[in-house]
Short mmCIF file of C-alpha atoms in Angstrom, two decimals:
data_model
loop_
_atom_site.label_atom_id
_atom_site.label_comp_id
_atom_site.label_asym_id
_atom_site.label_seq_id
_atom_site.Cartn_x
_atom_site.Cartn_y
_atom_site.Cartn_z
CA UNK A 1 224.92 18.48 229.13
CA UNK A 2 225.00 17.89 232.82
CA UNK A 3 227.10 20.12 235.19
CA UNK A 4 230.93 20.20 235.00
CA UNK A 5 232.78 19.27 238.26
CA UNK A 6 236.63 19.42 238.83
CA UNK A 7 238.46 18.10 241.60
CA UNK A 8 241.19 20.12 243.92
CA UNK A 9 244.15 17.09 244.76
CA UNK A 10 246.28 17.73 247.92
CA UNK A 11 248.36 14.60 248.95
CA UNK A 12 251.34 14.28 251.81
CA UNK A 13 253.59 11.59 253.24
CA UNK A 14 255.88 11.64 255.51
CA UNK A 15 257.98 8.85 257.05
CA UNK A 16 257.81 10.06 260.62
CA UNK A 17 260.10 8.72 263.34
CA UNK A 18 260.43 5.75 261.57
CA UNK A 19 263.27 4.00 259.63
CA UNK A 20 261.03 4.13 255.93
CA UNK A 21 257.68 5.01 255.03
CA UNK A 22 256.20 1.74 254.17
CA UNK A 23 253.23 4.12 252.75
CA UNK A 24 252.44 4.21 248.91
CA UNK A 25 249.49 5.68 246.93
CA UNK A 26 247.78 5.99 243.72
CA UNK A 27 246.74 9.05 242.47
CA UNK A 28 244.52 8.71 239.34
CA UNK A 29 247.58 7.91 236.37
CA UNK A 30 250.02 9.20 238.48
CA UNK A 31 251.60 6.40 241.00
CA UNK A 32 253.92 8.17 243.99
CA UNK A 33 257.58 8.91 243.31
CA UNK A 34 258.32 9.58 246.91
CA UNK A 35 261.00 11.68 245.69
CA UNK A 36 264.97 13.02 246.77
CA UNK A 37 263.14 13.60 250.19
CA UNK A 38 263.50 9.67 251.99
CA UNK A 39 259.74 8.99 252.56
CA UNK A 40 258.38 12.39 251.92
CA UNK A 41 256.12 13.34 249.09
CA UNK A 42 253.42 16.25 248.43
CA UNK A 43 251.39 16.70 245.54
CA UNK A 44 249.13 19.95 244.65
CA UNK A 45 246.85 19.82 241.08
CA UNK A 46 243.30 20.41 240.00
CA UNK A 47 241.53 18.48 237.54
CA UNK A 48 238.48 18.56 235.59
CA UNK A 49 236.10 15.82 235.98
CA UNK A 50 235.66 14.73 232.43
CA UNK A 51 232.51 12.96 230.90
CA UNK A 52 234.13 10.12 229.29
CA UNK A 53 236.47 8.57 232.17
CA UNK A 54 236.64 7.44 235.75
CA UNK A 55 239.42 8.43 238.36
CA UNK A 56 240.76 5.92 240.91
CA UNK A 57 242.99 7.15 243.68
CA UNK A 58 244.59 4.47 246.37
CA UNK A 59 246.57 4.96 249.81
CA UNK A 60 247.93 1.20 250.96
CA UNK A 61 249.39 1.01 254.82
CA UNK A 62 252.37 -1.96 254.52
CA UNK A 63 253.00 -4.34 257.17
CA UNK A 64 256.43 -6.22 257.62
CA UNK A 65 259.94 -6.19 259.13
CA UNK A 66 262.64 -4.41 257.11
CA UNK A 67 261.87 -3.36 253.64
CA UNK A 68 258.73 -6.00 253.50
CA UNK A 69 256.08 -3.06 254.47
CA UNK A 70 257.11 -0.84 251.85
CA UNK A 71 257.29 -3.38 249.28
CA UNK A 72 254.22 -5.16 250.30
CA UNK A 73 252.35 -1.75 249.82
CA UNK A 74 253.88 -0.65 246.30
CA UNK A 75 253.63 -4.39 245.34
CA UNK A 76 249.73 -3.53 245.48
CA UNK A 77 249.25 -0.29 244.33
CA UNK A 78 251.24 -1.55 241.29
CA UNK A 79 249.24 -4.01 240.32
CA UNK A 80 246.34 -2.32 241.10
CA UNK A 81 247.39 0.65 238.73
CA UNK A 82 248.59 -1.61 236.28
CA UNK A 83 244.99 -3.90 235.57
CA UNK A 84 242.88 -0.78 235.66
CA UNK A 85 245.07 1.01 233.35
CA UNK A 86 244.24 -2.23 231.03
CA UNK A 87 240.20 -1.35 231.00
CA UNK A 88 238.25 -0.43 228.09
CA UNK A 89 235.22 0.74 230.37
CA UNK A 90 236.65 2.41 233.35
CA UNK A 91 233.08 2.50 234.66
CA UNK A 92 232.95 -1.37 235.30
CA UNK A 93 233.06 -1.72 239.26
CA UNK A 94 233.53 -5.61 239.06
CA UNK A 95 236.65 -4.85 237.07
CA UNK A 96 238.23 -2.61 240.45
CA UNK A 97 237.23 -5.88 242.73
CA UNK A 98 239.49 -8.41 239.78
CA UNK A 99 242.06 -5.50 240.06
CA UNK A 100 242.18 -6.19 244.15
CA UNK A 101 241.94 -9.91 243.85
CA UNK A 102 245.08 -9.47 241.73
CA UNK A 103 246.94 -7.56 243.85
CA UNK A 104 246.28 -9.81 246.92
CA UNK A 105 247.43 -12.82 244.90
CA UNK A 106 250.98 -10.41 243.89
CA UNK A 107 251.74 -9.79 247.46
CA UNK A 108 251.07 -12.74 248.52
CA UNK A 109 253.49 -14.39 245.53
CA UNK A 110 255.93 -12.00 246.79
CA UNK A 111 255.82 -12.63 250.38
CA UNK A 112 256.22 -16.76 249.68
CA UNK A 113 259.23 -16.12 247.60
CA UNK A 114 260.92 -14.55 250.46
CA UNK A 115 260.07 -16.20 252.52
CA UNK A 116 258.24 -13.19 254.56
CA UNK A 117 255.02 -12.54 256.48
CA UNK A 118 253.16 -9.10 256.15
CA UNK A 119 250.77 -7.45 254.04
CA UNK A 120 249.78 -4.09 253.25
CA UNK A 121 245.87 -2.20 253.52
CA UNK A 122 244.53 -1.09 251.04
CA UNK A 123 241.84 2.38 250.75
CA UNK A 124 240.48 3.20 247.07
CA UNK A 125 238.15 5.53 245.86
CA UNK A 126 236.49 5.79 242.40
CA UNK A 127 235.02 8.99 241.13
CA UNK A 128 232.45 8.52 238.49
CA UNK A 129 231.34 10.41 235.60
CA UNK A 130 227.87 10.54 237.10
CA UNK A 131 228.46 12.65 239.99
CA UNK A 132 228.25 9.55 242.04
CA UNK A 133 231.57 7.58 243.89
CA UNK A 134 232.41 4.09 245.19
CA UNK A 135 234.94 3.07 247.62
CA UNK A 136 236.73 0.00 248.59
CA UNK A 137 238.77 -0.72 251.68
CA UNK A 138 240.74 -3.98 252.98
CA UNK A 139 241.92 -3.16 256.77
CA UNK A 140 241.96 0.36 258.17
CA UNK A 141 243.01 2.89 256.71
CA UNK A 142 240.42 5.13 256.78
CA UNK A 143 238.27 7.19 253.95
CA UNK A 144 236.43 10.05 255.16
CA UNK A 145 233.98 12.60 253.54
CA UNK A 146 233.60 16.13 254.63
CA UNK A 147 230.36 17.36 254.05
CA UNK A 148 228.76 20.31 255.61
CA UNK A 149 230.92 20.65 258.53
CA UNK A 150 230.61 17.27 259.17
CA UNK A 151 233.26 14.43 259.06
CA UNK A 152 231.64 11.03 258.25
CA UNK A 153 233.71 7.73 257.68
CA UNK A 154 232.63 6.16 254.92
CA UNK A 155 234.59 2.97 254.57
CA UNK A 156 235.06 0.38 257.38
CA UNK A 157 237.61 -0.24 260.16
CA UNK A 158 238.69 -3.51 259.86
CA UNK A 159 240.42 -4.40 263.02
CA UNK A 160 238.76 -5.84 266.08
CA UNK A 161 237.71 -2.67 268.05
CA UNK A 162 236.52 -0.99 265.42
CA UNK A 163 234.27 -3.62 264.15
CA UNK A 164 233.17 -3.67 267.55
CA UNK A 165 232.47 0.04 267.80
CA UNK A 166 230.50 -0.47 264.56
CA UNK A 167 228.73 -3.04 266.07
CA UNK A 168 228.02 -1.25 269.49
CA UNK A 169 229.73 -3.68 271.46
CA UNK A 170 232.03 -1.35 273.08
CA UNK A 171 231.77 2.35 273.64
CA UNK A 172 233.31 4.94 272.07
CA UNK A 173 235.54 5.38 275.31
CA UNK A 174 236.59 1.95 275.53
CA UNK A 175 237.33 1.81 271.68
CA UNK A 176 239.76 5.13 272.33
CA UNK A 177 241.43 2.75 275.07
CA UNK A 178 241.33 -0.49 273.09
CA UNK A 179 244.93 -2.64 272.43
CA UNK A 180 242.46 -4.44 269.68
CA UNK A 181 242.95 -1.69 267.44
CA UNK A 182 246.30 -3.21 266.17
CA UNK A 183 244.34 -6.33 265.45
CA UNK A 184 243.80 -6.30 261.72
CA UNK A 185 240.97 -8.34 260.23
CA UNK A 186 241.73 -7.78 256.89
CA UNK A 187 244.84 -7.16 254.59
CA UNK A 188 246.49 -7.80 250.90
CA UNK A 189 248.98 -10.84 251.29
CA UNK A 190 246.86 -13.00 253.49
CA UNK A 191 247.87 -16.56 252.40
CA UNK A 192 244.85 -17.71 253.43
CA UNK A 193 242.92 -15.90 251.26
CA UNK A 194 239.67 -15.45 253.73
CA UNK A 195 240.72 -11.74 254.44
CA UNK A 196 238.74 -11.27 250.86
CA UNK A 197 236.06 -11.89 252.40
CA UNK A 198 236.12 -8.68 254.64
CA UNK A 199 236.53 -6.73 251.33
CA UNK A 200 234.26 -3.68 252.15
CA UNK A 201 232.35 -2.05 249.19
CA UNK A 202 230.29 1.23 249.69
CA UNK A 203 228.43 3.17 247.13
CA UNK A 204 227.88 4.15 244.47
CA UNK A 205 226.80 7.28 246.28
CA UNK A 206 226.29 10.95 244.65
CA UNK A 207 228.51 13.54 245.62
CA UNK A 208 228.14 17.62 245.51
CA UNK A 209 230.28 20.56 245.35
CA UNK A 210 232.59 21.39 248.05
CA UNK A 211 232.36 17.40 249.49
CA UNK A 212 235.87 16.82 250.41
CA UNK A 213 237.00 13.29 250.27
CA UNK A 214 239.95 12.06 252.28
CA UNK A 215 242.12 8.68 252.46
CA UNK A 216 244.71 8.11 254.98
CA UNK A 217 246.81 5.67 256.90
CA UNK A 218 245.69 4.66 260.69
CA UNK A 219 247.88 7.26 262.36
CA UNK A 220 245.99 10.00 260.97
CA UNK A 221 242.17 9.31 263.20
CA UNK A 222 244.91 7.81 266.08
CA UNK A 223 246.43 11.71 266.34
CA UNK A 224 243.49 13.82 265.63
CA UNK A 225 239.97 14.08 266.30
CA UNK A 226 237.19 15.14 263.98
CA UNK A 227 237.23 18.91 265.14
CA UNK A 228 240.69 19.45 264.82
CA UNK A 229 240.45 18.11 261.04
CA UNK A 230 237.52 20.30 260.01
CA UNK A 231 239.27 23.54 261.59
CA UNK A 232 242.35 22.53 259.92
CA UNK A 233 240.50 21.87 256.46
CA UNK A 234 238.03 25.14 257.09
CA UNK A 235 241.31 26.91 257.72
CA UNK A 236 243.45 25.42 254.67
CA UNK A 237 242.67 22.87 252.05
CA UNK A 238 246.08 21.36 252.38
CA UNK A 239 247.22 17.48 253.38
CA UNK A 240 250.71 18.52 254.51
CA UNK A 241 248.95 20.67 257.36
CA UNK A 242 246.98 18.08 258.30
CA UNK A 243 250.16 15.65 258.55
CA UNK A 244 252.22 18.25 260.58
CA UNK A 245 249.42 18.88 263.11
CA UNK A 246 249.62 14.73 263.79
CA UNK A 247 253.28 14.98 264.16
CA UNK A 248 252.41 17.93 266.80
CA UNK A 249 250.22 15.27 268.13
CA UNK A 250 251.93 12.16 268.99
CA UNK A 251 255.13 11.26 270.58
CA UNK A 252 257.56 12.33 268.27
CA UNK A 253 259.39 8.67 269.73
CA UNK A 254 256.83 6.64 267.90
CA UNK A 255 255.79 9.26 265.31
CA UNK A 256 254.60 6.22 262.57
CA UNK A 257 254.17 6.83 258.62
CA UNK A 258 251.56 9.32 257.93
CA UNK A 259 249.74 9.66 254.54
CA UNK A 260 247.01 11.65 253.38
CA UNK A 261 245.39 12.14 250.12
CA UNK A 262 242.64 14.51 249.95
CA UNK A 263 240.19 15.22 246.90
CA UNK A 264 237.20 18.31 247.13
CA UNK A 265 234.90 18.07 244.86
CA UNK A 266 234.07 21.44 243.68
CA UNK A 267 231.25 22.12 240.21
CA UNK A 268 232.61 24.74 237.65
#
């Protein structure tokens, strides 16, 4: 019997400045009641990392006027919830990718019907029973692994200056100053479809105790940099801190949503 590993679960939304959080995630089984709090939500468990199953955990970032964003982004995380709960083998990868595909094609049903434009992003992350992990990521909202004091992202930002950072076409200075950051280059509800093709896949990758793993919305790596997240998390294992240092952060007049779901990996 290989090593037993359990997983410490600290998640936080808020709705920030803004009129409604157009934020939703996934947590495993459990999909976000946002709660008597308007846009606000934490979440605190542990949970053992059993043999026989797979854990998915999502964070989707809407886009749209009015109440499009937020329904764009539970829209997705539904569906997604809903066609992996359907699996027999929650190890099949290919089976996450259908789940996407069929979340794009709900938002984007959704948005026609109404006659709408928008979309949502979309961050997930699998834990396997292996000790290994896989992620998936449609525009940019960011997934990050701690991992020895170091902060790595692991998923890729899909909008133009960040594909251009990745690409070395612009410095890191000149990405920091970069409008193209708003440009998206992927997202759930494109009509067109060809966003799918920017569906970013990374892993399977092993992971080892005390890795923390951490999915956010954009506003999150816009507010603070990489030391102020590892004092934070060396400090506190706690998403709500993380969230009130951003609001610190940025101009409380355009404070945006702010979600963070963060998973450390920790063997028994």
């Amino acid at each position: 019997m290989g090593k037993k590993y359990r997983a410490n679960i600290s998640a936080a939304s808020t709705i920030g400045s803004r009129t409604e959080n157009q934020d939703n995630l996934m947590i495993d089984t459990l999909l976000s009641d946002k709660g008597k709090k308007p846009g606000d939500f934490m979440f605190d468990r542990a949970i053992e990392i059993k043999e026989d199953k797979s854990y998915y955990f999502v964070v989707c970032d809407g886009m749209g006027g009015e109440s499009g964003g937020k329904k764009n982004s539970e829209i997705a995380v539904n569906a997604i919830f809903s066609q992996l709960e359907k699996l027999k083998n929650k190890n099949n990868s290919i089976e996450v990718f259908k789940a996407i595909l069929e979340a794009n094609r709900q938002v984007i049903s959704y948005l026609e019907r109404n006659k709408m434009k928008g979309g949502t992003t979309m961050s997930l992350l699998k834990i396997n029973n292996n000790r290994t992990m896989e992620i998936f990521n449609i525009g940019d909202s960011p997934i990050i692994l701690v991992r020895d004091g170091e902060m790595f992202l692991i998923s890729e930002e899909q909008n133009v200056a960040g594909i251009k950072l990745k690409n070395k076409r612009i410095t890191k200075e000149e990405y920091e100053k970069s409008n193209e950051k708003n440009r998206l280059l992927g997202f759930l509800g494109d009509k067109t479809w060809k966003s799918m093709t920017n569906l970013y896949y990374n892993g399977p990758f092993e992971y080892k105790s005390g890795d923390i793993v951490m999915l956010a919305s954009d506003g999150l790596l816009g507010a603070l940099d990489s030391k102020t997240i590892l004092k934070s998390l060396d400090f506190d294992f706690d998403a709500s801190e993380l969230i009130r240092l951003t609001k610190e952060v940025k101009d409380k007049k355009d404070n945006d949503n702010i979600t963070v779901l963060m998973l450390q990996l920790l063997e028994d």
